[in-house]
mmCIF file of C-alpha atoms and ligand atoms in Angstrom:
data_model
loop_
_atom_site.group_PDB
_atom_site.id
_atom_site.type_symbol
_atom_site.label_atom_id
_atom_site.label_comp_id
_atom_site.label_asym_id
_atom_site.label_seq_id
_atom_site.Cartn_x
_atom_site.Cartn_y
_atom_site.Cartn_z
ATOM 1 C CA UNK A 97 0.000 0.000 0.000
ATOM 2 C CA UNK A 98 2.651 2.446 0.836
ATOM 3 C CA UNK A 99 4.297 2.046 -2.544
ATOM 4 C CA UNK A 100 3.775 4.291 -5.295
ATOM 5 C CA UNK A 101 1.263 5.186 -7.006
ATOM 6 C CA UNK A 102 -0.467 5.206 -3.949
ATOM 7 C CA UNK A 103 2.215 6.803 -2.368
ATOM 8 C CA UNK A 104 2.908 10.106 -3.825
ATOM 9 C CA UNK A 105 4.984 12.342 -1.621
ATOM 10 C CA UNK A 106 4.892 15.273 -4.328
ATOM 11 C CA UNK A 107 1.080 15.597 -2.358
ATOM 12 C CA UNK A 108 2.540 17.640 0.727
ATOM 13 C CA UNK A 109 4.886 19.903 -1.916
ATOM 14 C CA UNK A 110 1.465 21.210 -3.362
ATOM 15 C CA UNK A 111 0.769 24.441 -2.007
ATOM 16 C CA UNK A 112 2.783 26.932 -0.242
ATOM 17 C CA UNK A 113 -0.181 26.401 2.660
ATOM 18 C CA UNK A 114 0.259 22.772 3.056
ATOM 19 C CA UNK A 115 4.115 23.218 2.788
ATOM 20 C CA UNK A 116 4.092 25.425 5.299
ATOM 21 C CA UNK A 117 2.088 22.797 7.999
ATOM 22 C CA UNK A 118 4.676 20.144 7.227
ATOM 23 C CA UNK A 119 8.050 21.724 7.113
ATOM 24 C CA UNK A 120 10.005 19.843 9.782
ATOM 25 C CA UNK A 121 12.472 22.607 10.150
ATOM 26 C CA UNK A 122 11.768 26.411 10.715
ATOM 27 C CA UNK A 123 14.322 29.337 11.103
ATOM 28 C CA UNK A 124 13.129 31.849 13.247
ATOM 29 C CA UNK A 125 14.808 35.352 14.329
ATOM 30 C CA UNK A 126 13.997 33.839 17.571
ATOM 31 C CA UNK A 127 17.021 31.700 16.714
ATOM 32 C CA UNK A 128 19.754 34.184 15.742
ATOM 33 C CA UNK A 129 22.442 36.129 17.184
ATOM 34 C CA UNK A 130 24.130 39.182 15.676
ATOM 35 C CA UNK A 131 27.841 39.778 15.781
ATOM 36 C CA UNK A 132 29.162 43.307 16.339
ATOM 37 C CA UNK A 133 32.670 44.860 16.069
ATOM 38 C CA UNK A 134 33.098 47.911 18.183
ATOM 39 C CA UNK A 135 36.361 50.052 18.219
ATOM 40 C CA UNK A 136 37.440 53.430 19.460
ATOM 41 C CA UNK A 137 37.225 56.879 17.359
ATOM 42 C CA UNK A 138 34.286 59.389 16.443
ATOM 43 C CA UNK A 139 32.209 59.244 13.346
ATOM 44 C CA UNK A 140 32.916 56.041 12.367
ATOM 45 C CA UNK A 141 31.580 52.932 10.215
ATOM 46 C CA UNK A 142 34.037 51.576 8.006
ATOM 47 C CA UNK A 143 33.340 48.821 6.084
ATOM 48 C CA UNK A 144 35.644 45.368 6.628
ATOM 49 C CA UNK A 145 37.126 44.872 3.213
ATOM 50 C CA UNK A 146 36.254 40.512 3.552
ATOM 51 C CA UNK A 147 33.121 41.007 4.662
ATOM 52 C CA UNK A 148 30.841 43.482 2.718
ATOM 53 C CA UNK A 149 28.345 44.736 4.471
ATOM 54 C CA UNK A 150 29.571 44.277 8.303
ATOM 55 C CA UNK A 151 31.413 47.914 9.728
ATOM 56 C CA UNK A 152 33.637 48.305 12.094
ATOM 57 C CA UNK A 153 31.648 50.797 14.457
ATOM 58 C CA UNK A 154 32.661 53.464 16.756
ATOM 59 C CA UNK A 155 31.279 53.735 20.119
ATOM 60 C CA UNK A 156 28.417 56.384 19.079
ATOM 61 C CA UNK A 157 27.382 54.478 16.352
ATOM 62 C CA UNK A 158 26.084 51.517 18.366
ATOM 63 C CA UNK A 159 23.060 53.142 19.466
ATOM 64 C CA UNK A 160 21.817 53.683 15.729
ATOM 65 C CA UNK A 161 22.777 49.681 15.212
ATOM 66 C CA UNK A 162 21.289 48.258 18.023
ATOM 67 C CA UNK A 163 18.205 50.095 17.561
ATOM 68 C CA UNK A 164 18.262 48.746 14.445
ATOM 69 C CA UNK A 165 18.771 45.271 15.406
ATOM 70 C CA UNK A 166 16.375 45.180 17.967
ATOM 71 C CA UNK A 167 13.683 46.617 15.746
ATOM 72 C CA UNK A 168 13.892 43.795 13.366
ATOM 73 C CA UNK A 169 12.957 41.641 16.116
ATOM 74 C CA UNK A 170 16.444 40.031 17.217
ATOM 75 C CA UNK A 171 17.067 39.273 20.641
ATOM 76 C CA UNK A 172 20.733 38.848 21.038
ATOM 77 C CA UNK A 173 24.388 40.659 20.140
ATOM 78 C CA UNK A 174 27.822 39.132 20.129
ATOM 79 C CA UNK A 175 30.497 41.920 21.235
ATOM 80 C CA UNK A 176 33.847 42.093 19.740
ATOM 81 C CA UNK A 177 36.611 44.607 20.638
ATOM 82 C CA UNK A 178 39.448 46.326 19.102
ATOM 83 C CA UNK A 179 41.267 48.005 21.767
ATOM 84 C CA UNK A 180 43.343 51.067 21.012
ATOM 85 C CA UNK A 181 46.467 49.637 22.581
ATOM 86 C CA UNK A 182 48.173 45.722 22.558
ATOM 87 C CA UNK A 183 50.608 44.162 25.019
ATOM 88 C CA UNK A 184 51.521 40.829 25.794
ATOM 89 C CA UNK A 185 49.234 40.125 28.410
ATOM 90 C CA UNK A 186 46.097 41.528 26.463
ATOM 91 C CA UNK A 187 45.329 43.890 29.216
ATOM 92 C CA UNK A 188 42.564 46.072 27.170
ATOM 93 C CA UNK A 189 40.627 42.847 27.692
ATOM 94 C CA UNK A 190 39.788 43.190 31.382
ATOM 95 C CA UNK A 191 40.188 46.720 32.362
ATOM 96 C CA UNK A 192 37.113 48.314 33.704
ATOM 97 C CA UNK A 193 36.926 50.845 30.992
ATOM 98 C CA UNK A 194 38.040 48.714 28.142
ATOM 99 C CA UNK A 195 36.393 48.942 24.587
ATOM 100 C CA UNK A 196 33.661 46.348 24.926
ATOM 101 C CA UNK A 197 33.236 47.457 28.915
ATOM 102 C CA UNK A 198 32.188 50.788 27.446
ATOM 103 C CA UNK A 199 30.009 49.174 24.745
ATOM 104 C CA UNK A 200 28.315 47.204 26.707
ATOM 105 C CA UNK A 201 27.430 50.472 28.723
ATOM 106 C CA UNK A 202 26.522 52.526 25.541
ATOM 107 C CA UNK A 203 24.279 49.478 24.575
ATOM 108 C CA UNK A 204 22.864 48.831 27.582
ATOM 109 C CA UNK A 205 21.594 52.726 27.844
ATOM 110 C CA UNK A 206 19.912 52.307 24.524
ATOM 111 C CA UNK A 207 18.327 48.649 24.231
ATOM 112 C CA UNK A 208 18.117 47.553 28.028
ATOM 113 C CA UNK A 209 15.909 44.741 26.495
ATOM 114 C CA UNK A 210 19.055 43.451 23.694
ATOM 115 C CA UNK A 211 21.050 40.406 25.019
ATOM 116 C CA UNK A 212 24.377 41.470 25.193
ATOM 117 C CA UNK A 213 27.255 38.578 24.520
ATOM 118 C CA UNK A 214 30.430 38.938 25.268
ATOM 119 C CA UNK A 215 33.254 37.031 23.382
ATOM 120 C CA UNK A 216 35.814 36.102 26.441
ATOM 121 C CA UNK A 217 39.299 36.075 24.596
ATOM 122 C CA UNK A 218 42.768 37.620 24.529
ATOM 123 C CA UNK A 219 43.630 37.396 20.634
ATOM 124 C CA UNK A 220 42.364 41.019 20.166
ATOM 125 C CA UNK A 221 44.732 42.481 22.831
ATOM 126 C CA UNK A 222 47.763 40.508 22.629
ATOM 127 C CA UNK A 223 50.504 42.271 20.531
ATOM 128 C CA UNK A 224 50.957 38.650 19.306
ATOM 129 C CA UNK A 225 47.656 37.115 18.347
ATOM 130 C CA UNK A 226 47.650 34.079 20.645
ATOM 131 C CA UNK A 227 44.417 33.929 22.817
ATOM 132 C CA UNK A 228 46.796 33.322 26.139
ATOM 133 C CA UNK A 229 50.018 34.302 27.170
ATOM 134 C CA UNK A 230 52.821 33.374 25.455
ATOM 135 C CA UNK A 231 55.862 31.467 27.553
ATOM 136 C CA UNK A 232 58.550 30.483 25.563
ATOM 137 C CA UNK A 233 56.727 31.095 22.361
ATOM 138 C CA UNK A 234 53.961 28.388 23.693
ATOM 139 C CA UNK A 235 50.540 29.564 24.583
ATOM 140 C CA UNK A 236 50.564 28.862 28.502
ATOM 141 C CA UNK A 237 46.908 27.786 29.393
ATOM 142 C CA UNK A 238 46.899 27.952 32.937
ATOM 143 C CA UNK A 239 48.353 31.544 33.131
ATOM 144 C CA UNK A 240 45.842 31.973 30.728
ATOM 145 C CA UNK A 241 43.012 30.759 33.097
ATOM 146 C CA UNK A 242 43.292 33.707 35.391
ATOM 147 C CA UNK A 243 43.305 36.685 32.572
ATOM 148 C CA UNK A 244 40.184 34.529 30.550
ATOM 149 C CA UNK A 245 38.403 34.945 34.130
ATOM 150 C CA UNK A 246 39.185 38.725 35.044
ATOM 151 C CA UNK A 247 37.926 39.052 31.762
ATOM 152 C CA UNK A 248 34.767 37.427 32.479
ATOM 153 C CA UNK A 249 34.543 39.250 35.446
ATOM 154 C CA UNK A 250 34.812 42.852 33.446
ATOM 155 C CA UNK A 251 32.115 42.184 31.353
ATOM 156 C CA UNK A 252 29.592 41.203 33.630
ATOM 157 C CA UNK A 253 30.483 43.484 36.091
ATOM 158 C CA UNK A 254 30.071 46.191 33.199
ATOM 159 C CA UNK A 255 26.320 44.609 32.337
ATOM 160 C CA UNK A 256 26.886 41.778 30.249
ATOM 161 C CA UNK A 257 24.349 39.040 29.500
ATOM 162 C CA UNK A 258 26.242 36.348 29.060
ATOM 163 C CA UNK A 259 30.228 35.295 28.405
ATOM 164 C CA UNK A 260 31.234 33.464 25.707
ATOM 165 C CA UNK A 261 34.637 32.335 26.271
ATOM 166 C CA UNK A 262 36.334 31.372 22.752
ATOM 167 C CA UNK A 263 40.216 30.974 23.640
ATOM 168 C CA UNK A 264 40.199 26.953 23.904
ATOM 169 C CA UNK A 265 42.435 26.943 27.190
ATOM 170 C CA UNK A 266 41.555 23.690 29.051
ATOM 171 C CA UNK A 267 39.551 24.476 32.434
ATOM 172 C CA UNK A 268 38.276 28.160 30.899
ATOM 173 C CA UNK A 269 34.800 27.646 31.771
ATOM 174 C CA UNK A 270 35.280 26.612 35.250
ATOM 175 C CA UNK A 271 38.041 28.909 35.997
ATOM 176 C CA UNK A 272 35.318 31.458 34.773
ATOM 177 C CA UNK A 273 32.363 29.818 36.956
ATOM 178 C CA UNK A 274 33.986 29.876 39.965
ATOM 179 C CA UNK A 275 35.312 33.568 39.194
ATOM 180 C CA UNK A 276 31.354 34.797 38.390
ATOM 181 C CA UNK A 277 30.469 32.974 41.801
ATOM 182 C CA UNK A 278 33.235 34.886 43.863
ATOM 183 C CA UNK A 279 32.095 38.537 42.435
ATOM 184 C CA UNK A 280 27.930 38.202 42.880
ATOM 185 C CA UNK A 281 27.582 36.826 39.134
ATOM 186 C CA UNK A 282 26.356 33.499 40.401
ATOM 187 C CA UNK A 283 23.421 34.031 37.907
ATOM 188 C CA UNK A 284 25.390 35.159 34.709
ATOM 189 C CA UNK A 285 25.237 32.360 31.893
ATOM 190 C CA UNK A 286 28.319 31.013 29.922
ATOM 191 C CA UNK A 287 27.870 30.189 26.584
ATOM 192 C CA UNK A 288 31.033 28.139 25.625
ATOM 193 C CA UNK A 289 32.946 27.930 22.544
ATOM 194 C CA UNK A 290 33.450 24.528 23.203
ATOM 195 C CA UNK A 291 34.501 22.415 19.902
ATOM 196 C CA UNK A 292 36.401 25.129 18.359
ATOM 197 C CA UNK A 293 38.401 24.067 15.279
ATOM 198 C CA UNK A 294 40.992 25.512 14.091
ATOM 199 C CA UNK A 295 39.659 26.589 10.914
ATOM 200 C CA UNK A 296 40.685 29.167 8.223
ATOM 201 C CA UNK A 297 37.174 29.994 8.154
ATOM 202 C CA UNK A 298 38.197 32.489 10.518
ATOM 203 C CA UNK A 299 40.519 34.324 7.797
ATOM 204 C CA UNK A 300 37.994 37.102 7.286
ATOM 205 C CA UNK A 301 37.431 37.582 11.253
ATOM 206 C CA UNK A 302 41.097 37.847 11.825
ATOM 207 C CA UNK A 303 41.292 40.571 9.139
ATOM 208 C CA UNK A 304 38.202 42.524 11.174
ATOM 209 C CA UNK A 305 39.527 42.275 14.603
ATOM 210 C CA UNK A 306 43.133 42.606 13.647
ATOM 211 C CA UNK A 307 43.639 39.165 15.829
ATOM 212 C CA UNK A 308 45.523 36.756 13.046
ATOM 213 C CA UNK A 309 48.769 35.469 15.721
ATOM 214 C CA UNK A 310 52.179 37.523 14.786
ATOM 215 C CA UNK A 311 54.255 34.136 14.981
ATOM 216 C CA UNK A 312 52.717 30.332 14.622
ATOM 217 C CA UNK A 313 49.459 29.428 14.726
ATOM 218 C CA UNK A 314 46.516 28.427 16.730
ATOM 219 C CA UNK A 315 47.044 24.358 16.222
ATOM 220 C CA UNK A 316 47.858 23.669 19.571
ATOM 221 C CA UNK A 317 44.567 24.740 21.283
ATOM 222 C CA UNK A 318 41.882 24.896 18.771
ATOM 223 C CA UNK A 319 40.706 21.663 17.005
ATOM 224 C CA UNK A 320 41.812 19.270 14.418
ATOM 225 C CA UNK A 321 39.270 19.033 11.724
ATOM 226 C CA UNK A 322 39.532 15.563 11.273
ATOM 227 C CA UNK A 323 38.062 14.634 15.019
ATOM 228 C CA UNK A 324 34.367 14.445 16.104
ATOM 229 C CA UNK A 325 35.151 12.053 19.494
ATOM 230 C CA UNK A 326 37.263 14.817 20.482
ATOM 231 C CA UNK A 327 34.466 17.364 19.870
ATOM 232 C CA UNK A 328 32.041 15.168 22.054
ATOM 233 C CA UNK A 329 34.517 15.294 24.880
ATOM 234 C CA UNK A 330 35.476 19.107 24.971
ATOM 235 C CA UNK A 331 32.048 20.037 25.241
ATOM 236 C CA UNK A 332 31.361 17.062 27.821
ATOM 237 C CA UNK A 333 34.435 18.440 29.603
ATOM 238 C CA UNK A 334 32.773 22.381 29.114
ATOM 239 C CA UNK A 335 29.345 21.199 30.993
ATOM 240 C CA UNK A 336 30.979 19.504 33.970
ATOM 241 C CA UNK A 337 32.988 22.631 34.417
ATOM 242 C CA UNK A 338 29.458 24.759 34.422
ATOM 243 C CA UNK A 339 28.485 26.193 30.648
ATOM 244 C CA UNK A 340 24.988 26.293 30.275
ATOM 245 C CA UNK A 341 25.123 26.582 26.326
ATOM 246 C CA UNK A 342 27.449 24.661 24.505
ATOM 247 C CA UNK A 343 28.737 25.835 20.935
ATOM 248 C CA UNK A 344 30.531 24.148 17.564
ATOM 249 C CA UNK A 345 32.579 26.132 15.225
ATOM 250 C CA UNK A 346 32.318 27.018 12.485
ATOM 251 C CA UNK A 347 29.013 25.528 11.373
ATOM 252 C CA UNK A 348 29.187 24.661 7.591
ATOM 253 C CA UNK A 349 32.013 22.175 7.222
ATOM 254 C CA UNK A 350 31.093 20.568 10.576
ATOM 255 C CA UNK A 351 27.419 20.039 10.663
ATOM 256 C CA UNK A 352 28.276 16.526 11.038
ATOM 257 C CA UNK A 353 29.624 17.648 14.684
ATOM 258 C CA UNK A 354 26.466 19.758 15.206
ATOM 259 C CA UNK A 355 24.202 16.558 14.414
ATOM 260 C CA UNK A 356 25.732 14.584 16.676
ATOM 261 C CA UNK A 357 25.958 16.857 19.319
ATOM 262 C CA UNK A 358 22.123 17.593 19.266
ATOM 263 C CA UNK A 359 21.624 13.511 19.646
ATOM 264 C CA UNK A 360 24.038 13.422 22.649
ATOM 265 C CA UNK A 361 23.761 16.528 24.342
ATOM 266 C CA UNK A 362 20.506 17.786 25.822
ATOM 267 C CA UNK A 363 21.168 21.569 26.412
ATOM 268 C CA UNK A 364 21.135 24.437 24.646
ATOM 269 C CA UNK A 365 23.836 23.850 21.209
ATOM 270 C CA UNK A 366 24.842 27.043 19.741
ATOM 271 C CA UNK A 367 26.592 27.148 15.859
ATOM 272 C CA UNK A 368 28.873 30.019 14.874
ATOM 273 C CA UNK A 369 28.170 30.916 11.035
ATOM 274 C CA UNK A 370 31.659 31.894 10.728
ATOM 275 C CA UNK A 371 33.219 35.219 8.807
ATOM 276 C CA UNK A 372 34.268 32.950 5.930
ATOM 277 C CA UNK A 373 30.903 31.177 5.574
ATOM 278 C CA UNK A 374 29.993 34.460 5.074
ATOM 279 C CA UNK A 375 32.275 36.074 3.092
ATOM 280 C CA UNK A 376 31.709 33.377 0.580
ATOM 281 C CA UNK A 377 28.306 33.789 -0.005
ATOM 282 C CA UNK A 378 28.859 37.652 -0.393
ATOM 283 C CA UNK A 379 31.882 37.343 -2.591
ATOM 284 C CA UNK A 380 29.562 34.968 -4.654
ATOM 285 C CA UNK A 381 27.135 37.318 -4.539
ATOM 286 C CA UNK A 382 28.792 40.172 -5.912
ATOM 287 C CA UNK A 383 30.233 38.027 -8.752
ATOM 288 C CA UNK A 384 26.247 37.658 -9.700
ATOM 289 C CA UNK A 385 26.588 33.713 -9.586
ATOM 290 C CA UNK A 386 23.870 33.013 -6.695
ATOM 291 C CA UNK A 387 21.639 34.609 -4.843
ATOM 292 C CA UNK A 388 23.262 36.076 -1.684
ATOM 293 C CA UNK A 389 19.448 36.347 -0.018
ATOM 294 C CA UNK A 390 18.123 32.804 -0.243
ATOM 295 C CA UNK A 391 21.157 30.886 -0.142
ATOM 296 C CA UNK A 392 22.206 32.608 3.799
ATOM 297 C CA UNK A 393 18.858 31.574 4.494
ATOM 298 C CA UNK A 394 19.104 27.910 3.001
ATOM 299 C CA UNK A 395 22.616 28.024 4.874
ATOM 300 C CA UNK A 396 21.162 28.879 8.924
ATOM 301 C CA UNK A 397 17.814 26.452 7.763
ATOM 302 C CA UNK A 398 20.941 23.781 7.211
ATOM 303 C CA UNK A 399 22.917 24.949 10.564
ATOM 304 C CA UNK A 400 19.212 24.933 12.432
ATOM 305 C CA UNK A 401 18.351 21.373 10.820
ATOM 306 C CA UNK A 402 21.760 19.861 11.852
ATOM 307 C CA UNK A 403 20.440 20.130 15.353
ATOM 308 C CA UNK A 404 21.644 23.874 16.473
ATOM 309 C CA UNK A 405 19.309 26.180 18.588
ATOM 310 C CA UNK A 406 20.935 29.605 18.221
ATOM 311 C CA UNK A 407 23.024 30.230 15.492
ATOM 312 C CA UNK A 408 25.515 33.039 15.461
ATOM 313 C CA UNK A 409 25.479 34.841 12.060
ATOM 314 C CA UNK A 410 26.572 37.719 9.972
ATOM 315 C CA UNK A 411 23.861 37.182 8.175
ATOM 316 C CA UNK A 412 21.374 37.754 10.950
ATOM 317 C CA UNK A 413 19.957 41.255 9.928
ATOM 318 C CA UNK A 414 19.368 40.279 6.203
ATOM 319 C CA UNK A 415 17.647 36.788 7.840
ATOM 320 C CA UNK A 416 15.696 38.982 9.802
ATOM 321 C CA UNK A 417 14.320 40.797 6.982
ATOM 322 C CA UNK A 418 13.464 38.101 5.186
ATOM 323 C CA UNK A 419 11.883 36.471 7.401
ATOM 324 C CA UNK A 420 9.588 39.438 8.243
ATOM 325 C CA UNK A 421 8.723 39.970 4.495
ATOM 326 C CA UNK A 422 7.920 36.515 4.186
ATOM 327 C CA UNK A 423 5.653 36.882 7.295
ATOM 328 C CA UNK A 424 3.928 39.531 5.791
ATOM 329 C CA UNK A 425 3.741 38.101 2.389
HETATM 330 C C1 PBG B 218 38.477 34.744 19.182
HETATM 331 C C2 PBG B 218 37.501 34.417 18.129
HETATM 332 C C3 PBG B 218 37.687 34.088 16.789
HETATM 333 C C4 PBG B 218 36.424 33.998 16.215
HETATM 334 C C5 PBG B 218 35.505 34.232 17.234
HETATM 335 N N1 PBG B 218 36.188 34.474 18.419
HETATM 336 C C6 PBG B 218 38.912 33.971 15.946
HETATM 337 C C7 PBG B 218 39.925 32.973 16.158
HETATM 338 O O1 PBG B 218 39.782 32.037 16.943
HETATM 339 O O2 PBG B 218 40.946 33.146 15.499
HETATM 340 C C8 PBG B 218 36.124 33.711 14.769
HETATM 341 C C9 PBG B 218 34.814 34.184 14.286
HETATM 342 C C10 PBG B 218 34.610 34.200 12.820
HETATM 343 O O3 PBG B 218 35.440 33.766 12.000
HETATM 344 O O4 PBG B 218 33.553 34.693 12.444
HETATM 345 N N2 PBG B 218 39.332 33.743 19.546
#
């Protein structure tokens, strides 16, 4: 009976109405969170030559953009810094009136309501790249530990949301939970990076925050590409230290990871659409081979489908869009 030409599943593809009740998978703006790069200056929005259409913003032009976001319905922003001074120890990363410290207060005056993220690294304030401190000319995690957690500290003490440590150092997130507890930010979430690979995905990132490592590279804490086992167990490892979201990066290459992470993990999976996911898709764009619109939202349908909740995405506030127009349609 269930053979064809009884069965006929071209039935359900019929109308947009009855496609609609059965699509299994549905991106909402519910689902998304919007990157932002803030740096110091007046007067400025300069677009980041790899990835058209994202600025670099100065601090008073963050009230126009979150406004912005927040009006097309999107409940979340992920902070990234450029300090206007580097050392070795990435010290612009945890002073009280650091660059994001001072965003987060800018934002926080205009959108109360807007999530605010935090990314918890040192890459963007090292005068060497390396998300730690460098001993030797190796990245010394547990050194690290303590800076990752001041860090922490900063940003929630400054109004932060949640923390989203990203700097792969073994023991971050409960170096950083047991920091939050000491300083009355028992209830502040951590959303952790926790299968990071090391991925030249990031290429177009490292161009935006100027954060690409002066000497070596980032092999020897972020991921091999080959493992999936090993993804399983850092973000294992990330819960018993205390995260309360877990994340893979990036998302395109590794939905594989993502899948099986949903199956065997039963809270709240974030994917990063990385800066080279989407500098693809605009570079393709622009050449006039595909259309930049539907295919980011075919891409964060594919990242949501995979099995993530929240997906981190350049291509948030064009998703958002859409999916109002097609609300409305
Ligand atoms: C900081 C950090 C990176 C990204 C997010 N946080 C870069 C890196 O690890 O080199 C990459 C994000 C992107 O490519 O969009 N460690």
């Amino acid at each position: 009976m269930s053979k064809f030409p009884n069965l006929r599943l071209r039935r359900l593809r019929r109308t947009d109405s009855i496609r609609n009740l059965t699509r299994e998978t549905t991106l909402s703006v519910d689902d998304l969170i919007c990157p932002i790069f803030v740096r110091y200056g007046q007067n400025i929005r300069e677009e980041i030559a790899p990835m058209p259409g994202y600025w670099h913003l100065s601090l008073d032009q963050l009230p126009r953009e979150v406004n912005e976001i927040a009006n097309l319905g999107i409940h979340a922003i992920l902070l990234f810094g450029l300090p206007d001074s580097k050392d070795p120890k990435g010290s612009g990363a945890y002073k009280s009136d650091g660059i994001i410290q001072n965003a987060i207060h800018t934002i926080k005056k205009e959108t109360p309501d807007l999530t605010v993220i935090t990314d918890v690294c040192l890459c963007e304030y090292t005068d060497h790249g390396h998300c730690g401190i460098l001993e030797d000319s190796q990245v010394d995690n547990d050194q690290t530990l303590d800076l990752l957690t001041r860090t922490a500290i900063s940003h929630g003490k400054a109004g932060a949301d949640i923390v989203a440590p990203s700097a792969m150092m073994d023991g971050q997130v409960g170096a950083i939970r047991a920091g939050l507890n000491n300083n009355d930010l028992i209830e502040l979430p951590i959303m952790a990076y926790s299968a990071k690979y090391a991925s030249s995905f990031y290429g177009p990132f490292r161009v935006a925050a100027d954060s690409a490592p002066a000497i070596g590279d980032r092999l020897s804490y972020q991921m091999d590409p080959g493992n999936t086992r090993e993804a399983m167990r850092e973000i294992r490892q990330d819960l018993d230290e205390g995260a309360d979201i877990i994340m893979v990066k990036p998302a395109l290459a590794y939905l594989d990871v993502i899948a099986r992470a949903s199956r065997e993990f039963e809270e709240p999976l974030c994917a990063y659409n990385v800066s080279g996911e989407y500098s693809m898709v605009k570079a393709a764009e622009h050449l006039g081979w595909i259309d930049g619109n539907r295919i980011a939202l075919e891409v964060l349908t594919g990242i949501k489908r995979a099995g993530a909740d929240i997906i981190i995405s350049y291509h948030a506030k064009e998703a958002a869009k859409m999916l109002r127009e097609s609300r409305s349609a």
